[in-house]
PDB file of C-alpha atoms in Angstrom:
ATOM      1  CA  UNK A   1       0.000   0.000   0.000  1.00  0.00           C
ATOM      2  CA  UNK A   2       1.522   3.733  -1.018  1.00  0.00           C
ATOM      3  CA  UNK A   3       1.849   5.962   1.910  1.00  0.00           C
ATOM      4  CA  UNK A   4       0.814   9.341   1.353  1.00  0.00           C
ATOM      5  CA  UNK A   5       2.444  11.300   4.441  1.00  0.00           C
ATOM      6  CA  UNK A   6       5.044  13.090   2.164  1.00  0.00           C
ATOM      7  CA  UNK A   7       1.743  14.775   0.572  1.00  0.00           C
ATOM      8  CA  UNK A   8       0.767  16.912   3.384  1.00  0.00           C
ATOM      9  CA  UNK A   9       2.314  20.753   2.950  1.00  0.00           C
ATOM     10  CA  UNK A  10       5.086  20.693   6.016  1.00  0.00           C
ATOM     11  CA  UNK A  11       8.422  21.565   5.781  1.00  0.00           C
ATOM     12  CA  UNK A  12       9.559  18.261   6.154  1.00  0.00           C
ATOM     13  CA  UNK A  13       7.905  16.754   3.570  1.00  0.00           C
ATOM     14  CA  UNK A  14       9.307  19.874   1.173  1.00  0.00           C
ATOM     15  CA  UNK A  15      12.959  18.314   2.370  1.00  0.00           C
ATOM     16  CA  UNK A  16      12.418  14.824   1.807  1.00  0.00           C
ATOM     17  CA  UNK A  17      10.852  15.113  -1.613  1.00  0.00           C
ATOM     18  CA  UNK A  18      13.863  17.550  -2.597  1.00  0.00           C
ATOM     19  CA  UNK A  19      16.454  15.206  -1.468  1.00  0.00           C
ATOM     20  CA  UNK A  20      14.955  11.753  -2.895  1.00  0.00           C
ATOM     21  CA  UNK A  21      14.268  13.668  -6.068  1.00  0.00           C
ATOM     22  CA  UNK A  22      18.147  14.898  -5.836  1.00  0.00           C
ATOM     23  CA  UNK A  23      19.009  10.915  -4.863  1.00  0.00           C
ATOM     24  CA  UNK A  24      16.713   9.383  -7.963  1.00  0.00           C
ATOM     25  CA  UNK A  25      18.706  12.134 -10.709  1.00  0.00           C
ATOM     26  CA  UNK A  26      21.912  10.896  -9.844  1.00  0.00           C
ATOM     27  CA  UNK A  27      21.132   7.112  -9.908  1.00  0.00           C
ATOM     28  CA  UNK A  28      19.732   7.694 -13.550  1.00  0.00           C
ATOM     29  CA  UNK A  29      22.228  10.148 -14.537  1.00  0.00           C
ATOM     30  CA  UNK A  30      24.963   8.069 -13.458  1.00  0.00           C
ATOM     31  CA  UNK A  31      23.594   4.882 -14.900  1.00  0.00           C
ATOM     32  CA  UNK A  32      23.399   6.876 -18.301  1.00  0.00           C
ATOM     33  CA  UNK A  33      27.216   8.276 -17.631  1.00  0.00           C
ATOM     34  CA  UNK A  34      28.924   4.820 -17.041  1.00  0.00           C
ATOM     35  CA  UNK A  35      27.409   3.984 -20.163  1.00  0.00           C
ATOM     36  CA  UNK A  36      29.272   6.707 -22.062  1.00  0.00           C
ATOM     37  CA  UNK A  37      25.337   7.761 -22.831  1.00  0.00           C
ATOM     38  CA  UNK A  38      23.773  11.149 -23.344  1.00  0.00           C
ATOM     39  CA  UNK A  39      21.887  12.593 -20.325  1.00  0.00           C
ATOM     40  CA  UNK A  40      24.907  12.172 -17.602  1.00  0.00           C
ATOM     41  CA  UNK A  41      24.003  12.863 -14.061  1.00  0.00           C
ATOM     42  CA  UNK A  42      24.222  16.609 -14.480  1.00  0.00           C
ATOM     43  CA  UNK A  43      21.405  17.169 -16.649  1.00  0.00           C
ATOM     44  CA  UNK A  44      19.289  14.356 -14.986  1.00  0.00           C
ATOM     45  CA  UNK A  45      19.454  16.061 -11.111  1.00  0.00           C
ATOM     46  CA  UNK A  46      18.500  19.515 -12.832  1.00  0.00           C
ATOM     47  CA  UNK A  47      15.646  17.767 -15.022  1.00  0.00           C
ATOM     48  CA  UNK A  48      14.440  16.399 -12.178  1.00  0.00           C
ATOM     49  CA  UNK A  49      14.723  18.694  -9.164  1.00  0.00           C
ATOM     50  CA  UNK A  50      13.188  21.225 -12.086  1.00  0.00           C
ATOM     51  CA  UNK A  51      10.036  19.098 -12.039  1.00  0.00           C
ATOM     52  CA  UNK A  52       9.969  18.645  -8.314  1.00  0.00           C
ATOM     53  CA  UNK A  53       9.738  22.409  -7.805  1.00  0.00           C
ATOM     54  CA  UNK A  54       7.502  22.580 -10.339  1.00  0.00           C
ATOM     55  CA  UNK A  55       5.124  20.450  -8.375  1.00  0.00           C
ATOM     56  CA  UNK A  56       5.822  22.368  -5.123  1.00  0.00           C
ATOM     57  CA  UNK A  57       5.207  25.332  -6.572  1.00  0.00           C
ATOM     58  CA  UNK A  58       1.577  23.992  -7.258  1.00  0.00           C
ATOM     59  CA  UNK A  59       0.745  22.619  -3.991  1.00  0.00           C
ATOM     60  CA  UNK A  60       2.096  26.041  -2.539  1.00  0.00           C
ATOM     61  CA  UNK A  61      -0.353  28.287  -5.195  1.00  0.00           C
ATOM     62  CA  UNK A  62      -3.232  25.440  -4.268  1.00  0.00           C
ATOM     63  CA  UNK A  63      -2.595  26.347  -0.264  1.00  0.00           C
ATOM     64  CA  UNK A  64      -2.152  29.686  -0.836  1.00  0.00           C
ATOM     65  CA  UNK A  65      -4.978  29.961  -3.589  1.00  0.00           C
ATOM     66  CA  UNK A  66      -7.573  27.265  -2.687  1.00  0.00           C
ATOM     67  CA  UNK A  67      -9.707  26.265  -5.263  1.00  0.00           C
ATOM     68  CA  UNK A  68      -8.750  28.844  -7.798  1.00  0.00           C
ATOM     69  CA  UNK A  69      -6.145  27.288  -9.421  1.00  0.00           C
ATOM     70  CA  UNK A  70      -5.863  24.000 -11.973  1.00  0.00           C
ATOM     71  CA  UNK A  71      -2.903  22.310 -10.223  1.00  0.00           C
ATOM     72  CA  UNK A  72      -2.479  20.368 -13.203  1.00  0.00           C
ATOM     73  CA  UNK A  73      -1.680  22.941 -15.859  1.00  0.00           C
ATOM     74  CA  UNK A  74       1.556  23.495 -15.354  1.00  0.00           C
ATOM     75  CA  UNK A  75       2.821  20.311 -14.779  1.00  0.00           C
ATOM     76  CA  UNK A  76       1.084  19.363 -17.934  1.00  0.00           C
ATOM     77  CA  UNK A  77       3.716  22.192 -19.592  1.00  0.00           C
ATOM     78  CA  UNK A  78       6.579  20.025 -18.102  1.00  0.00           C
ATOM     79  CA  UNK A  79       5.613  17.223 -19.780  1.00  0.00           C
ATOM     80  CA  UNK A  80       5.464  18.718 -22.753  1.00  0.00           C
ATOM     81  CA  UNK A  81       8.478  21.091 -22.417  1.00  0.00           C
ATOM     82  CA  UNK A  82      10.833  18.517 -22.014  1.00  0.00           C
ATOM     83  CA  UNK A  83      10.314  17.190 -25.254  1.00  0.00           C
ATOM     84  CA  UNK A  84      12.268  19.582 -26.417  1.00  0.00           C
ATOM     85  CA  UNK A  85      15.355  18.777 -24.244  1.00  0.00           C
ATOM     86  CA  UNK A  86      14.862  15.568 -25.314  1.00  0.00           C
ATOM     87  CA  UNK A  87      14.863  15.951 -28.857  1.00  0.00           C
ATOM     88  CA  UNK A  88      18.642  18.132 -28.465  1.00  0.00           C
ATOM     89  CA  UNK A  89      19.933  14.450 -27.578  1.00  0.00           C
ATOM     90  CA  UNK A  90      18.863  12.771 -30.550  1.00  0.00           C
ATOM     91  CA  UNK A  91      22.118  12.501 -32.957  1.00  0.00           C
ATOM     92  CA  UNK A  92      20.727  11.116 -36.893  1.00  0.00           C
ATOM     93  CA  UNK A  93      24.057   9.469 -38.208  1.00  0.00           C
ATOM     94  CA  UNK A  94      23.780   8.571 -41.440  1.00  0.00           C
ATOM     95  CA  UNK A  95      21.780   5.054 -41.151  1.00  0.00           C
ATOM     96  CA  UNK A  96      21.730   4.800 -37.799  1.00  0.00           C
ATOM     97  CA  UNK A  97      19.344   6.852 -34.917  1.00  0.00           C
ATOM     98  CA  UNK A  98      21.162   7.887 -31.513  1.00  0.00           C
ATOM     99  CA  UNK A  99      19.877   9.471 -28.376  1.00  0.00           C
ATOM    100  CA  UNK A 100      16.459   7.927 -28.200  1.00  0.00           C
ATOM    101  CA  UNK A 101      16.460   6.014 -24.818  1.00  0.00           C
ATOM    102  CA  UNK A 102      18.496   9.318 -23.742  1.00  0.00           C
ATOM    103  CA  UNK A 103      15.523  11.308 -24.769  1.00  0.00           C
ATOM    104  CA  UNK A 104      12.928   9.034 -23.148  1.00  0.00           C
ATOM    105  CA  UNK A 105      15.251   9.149 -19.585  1.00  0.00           C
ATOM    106  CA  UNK A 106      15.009  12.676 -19.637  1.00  0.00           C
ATOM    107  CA  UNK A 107      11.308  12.684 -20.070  1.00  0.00           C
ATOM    108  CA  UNK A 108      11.214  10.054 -17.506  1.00  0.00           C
ATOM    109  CA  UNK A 109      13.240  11.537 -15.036  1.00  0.00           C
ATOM    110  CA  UNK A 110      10.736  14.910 -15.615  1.00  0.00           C
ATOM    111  CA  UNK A 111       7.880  12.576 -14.937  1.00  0.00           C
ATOM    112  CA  UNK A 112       9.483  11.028 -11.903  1.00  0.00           C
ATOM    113  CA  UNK A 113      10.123  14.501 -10.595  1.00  0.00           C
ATOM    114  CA  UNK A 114       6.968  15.663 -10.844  1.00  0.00           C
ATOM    115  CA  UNK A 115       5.702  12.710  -9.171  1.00  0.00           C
ATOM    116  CA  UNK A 116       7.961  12.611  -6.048  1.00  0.00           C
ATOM    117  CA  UNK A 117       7.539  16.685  -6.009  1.00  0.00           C
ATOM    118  CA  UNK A 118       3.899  16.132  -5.411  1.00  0.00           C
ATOM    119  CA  UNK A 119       4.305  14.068  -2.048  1.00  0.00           C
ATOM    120  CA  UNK A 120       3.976  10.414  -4.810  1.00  0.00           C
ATOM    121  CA  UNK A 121       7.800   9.697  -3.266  1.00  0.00           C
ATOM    122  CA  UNK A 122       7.116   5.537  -2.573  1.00  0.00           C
ATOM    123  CA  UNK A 123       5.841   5.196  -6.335  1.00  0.00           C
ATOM    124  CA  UNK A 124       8.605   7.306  -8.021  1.00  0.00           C
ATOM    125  CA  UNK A 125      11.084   4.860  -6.227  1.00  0.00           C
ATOM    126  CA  UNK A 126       9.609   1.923  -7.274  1.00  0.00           C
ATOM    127  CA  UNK A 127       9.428   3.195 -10.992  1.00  0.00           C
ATOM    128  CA  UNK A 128      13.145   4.118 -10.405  1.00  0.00           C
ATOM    129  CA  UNK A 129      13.783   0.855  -9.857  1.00  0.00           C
ATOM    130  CA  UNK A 130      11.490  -1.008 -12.628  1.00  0.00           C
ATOM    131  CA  UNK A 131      13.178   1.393 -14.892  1.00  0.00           C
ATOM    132  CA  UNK A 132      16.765   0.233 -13.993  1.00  0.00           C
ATOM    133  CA  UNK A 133      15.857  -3.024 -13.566  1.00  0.00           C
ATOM    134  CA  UNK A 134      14.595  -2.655 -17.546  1.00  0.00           C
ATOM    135  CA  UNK A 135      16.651  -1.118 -19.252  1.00  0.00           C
ATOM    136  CA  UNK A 136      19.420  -3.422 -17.993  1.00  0.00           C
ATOM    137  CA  UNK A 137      17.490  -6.797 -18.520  1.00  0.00           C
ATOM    138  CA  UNK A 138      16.015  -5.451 -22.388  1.00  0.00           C
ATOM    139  CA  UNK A 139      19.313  -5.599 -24.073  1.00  0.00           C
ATOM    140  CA  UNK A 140      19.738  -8.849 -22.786  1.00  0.00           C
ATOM    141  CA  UNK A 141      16.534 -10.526 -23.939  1.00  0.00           C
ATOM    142  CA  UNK A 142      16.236  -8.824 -26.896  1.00  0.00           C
ATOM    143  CA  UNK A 143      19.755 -10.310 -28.233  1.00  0.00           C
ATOM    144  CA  UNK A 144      18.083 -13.604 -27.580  1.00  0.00           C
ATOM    145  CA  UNK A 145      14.702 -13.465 -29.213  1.00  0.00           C
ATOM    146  CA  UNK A 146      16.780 -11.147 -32.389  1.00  0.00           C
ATOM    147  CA  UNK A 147      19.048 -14.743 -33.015  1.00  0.00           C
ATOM    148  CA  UNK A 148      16.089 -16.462 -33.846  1.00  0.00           C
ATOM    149  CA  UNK A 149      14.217 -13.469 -35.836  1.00  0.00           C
ATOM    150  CA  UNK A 150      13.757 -13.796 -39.734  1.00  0.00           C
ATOM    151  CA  UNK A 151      13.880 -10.221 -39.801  1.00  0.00           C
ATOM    152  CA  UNK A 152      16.913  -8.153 -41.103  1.00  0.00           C
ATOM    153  CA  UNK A 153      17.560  -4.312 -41.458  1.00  0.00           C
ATOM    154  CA  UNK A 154      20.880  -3.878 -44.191  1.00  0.00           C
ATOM    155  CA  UNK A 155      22.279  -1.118 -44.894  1.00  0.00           C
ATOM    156  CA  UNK A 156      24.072  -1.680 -48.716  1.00  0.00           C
ATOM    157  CA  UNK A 157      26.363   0.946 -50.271  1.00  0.00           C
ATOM    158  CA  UNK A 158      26.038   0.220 -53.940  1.00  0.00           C
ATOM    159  CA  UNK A 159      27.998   1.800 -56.781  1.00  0.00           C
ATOM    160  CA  UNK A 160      24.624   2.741 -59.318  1.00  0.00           C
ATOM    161  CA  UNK A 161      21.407   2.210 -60.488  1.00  0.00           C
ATOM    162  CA  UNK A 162      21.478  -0.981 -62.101  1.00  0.00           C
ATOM    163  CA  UNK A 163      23.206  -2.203 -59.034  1.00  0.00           C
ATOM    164  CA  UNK A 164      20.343  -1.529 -57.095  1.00  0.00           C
ATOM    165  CA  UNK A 165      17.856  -3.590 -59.312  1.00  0.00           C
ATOM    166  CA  UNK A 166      20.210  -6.306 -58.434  1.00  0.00           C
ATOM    167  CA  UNK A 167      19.748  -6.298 -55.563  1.00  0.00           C
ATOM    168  CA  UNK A 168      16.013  -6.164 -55.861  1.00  0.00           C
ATOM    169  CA  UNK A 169      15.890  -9.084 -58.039  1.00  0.00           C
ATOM    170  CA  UNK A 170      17.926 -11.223 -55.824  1.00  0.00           C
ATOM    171  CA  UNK A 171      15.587 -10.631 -52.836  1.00  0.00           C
ATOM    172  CA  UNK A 172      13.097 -11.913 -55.042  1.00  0.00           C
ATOM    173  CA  UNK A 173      14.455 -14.608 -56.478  1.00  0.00           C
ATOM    174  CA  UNK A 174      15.404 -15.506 -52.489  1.00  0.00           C
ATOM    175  CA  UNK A 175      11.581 -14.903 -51.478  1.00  0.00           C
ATOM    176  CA  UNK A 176      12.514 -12.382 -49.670  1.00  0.00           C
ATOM    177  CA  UNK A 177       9.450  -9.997 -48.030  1.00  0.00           C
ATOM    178  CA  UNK A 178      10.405  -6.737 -48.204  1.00  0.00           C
ATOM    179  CA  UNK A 179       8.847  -4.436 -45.584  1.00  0.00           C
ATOM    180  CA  UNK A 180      10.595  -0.991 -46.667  1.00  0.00           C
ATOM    181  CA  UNK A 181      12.997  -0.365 -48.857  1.00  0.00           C
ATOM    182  CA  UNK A 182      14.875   3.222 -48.881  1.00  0.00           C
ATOM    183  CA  UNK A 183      17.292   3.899 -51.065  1.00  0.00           C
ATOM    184  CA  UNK A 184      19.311   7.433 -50.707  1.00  0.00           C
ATOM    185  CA  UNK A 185      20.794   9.032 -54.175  1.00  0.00           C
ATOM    186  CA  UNK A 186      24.668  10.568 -53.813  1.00  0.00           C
ATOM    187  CA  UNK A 187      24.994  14.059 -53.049  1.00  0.00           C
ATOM    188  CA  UNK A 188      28.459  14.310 -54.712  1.00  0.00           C
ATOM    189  CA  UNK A 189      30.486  12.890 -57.237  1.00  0.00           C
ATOM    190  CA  UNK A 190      32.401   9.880 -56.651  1.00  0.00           C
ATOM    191  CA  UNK A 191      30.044   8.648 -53.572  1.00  0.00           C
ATOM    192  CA  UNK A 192      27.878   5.944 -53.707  1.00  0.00           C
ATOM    193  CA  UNK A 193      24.119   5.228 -53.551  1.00  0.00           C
ATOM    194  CA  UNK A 194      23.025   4.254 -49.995  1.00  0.00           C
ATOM    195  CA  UNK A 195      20.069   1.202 -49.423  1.00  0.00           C
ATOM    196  CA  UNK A 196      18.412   0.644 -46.337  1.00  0.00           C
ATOM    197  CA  UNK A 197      16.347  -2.246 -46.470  1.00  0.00           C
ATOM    198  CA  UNK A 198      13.817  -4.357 -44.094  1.00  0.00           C
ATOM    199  CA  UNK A 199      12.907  -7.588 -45.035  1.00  0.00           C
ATOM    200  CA  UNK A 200      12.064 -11.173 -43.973  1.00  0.00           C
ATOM    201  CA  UNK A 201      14.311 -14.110 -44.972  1.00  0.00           C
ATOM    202  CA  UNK A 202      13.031 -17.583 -45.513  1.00  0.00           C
ATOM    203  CA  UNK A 203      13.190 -19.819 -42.469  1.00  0.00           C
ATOM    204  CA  UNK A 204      15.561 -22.551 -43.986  1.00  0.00           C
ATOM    205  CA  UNK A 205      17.976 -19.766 -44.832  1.00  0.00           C
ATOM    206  CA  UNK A 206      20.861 -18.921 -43.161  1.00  0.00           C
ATOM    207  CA  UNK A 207      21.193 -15.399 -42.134  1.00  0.00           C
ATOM    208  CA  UNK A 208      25.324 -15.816 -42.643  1.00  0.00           C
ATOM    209  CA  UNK A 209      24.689 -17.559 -46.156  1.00  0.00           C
ATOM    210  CA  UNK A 210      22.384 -14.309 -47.100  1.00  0.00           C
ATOM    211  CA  UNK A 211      24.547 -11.335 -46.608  1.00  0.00           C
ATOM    212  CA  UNK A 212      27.128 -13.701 -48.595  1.00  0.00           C
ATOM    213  CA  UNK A 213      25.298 -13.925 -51.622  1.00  0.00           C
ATOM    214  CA  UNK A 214      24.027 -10.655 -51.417  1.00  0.00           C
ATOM    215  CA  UNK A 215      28.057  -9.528 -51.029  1.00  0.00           C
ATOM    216  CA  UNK A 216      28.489 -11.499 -54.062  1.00  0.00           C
ATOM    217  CA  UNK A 217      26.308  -8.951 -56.439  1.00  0.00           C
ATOM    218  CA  UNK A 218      28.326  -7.522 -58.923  1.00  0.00           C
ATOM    219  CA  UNK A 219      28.118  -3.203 -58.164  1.00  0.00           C
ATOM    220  CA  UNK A 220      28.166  -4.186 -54.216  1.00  0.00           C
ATOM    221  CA  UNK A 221      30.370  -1.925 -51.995  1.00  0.00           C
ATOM    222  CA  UNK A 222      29.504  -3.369 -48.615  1.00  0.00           C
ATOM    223  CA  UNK A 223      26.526  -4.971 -47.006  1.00  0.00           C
ATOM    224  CA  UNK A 224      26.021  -4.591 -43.239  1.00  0.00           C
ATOM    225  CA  UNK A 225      23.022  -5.574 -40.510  1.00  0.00           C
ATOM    226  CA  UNK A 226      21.835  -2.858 -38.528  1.00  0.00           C
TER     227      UNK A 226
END
């Protein structure tokens, strides 16, 4: 059962919520920083003892203001706000995405704040946790169910056109379902095209023995899974 004494409006409440919402930005921000990840403690203790005072701020204007006020408005701006520090983290390298789970831990950690700032200080820990406690078991069962997936994202530098309908015509001819296939023109002279492809292999297929033959197509620069 969640207590709810940290909710009342008493100075000691105010320091308890500040200091576990100090404690829970520096767990995530130096779970991010060991990982060499964006969001280091730093920016997770001010995104989060930001959203704490936030939420003070509204149960001080609700005691001082009874009834007058939505106390949900501005936390509502928080949410939304932090988007945008989120979206700084996000790095687009040519095929590849980075920053996203740094993006969603800084919109956690604003949610968490907001949470424990409103007097919510048992449940905020226990997300904490689940949130560690996820983001360090994911990687591991994802590589496990991914070795058995038919699924495969490639990323193929090709020298031209005709290269390209090679490739097309050999994922056909291996019955190959293609679920998207982009393909990115050179912006200079002398570079190549770029493919980014999704598609299903057969089950009897080796994934090994597919980027082989696919390696094999005359016009091929390099073939890699992403």
């Amino acid at each position: 059962m969640f207590t709810t004494k940290f909710s009342d409006w008493a100075w000691q409440n105010i320091l308890v919520r500040i200091a576990v919402s100090l404690v829970i930005g520096v767990v995530i921000g130096i779970d991010r920083g060991v990982k060499r990840r964006g969001g280091g403690a730093r920016t997770m203790i001010t995104v989060c003892l930001g959203a704490t005072m936030v939420m003070l701020l509204e149960q001080y204007l609700e005691e001082i203001y009874p009834e007058r006020l939505d106390i949900s408005r501005i936390a509502a701006q928080v949410i939304s706000g932090v988007g945008f520090l989120g979206a700084g983290s996000i790095l687009v390298s040519g095929h590849q995405i980075k920053g996203l789970t740094s993006a969603a831990s800084i919109w956690t950690c604003a949610c968490i704040g907001l949470a424990v700032g409103i007097g919510f200080v048992d449940g905020a820990a226990l997300l904490t946790a689940m949130w560690l406690v996820g983001v360090h078991l994911a990687p591991y069962i994802e590589s496990r169910v991914y070795r058995y997936s038919r699924y495969m994202t490639l990323y193929v530098e090709v020298e031209d056109g005709k290269a390209i309908t090679s490739v097309s015509r050999q994922l056909k001819d291996c019955n190959c379902f293609v679920d998207s296939f982009y393909v990115d023109k050179p912006k200079a002279k002398g570079q190549h095209f770029q493919v980014v492809v999704t598609l299903r292999i057969q089950r009897k297929m080796n994934r090994e023995e597919f980027l082989h033959i696919l390696q094999g197509i005359k016009g091929i620069v390099s073939v890699d899974e992403i």
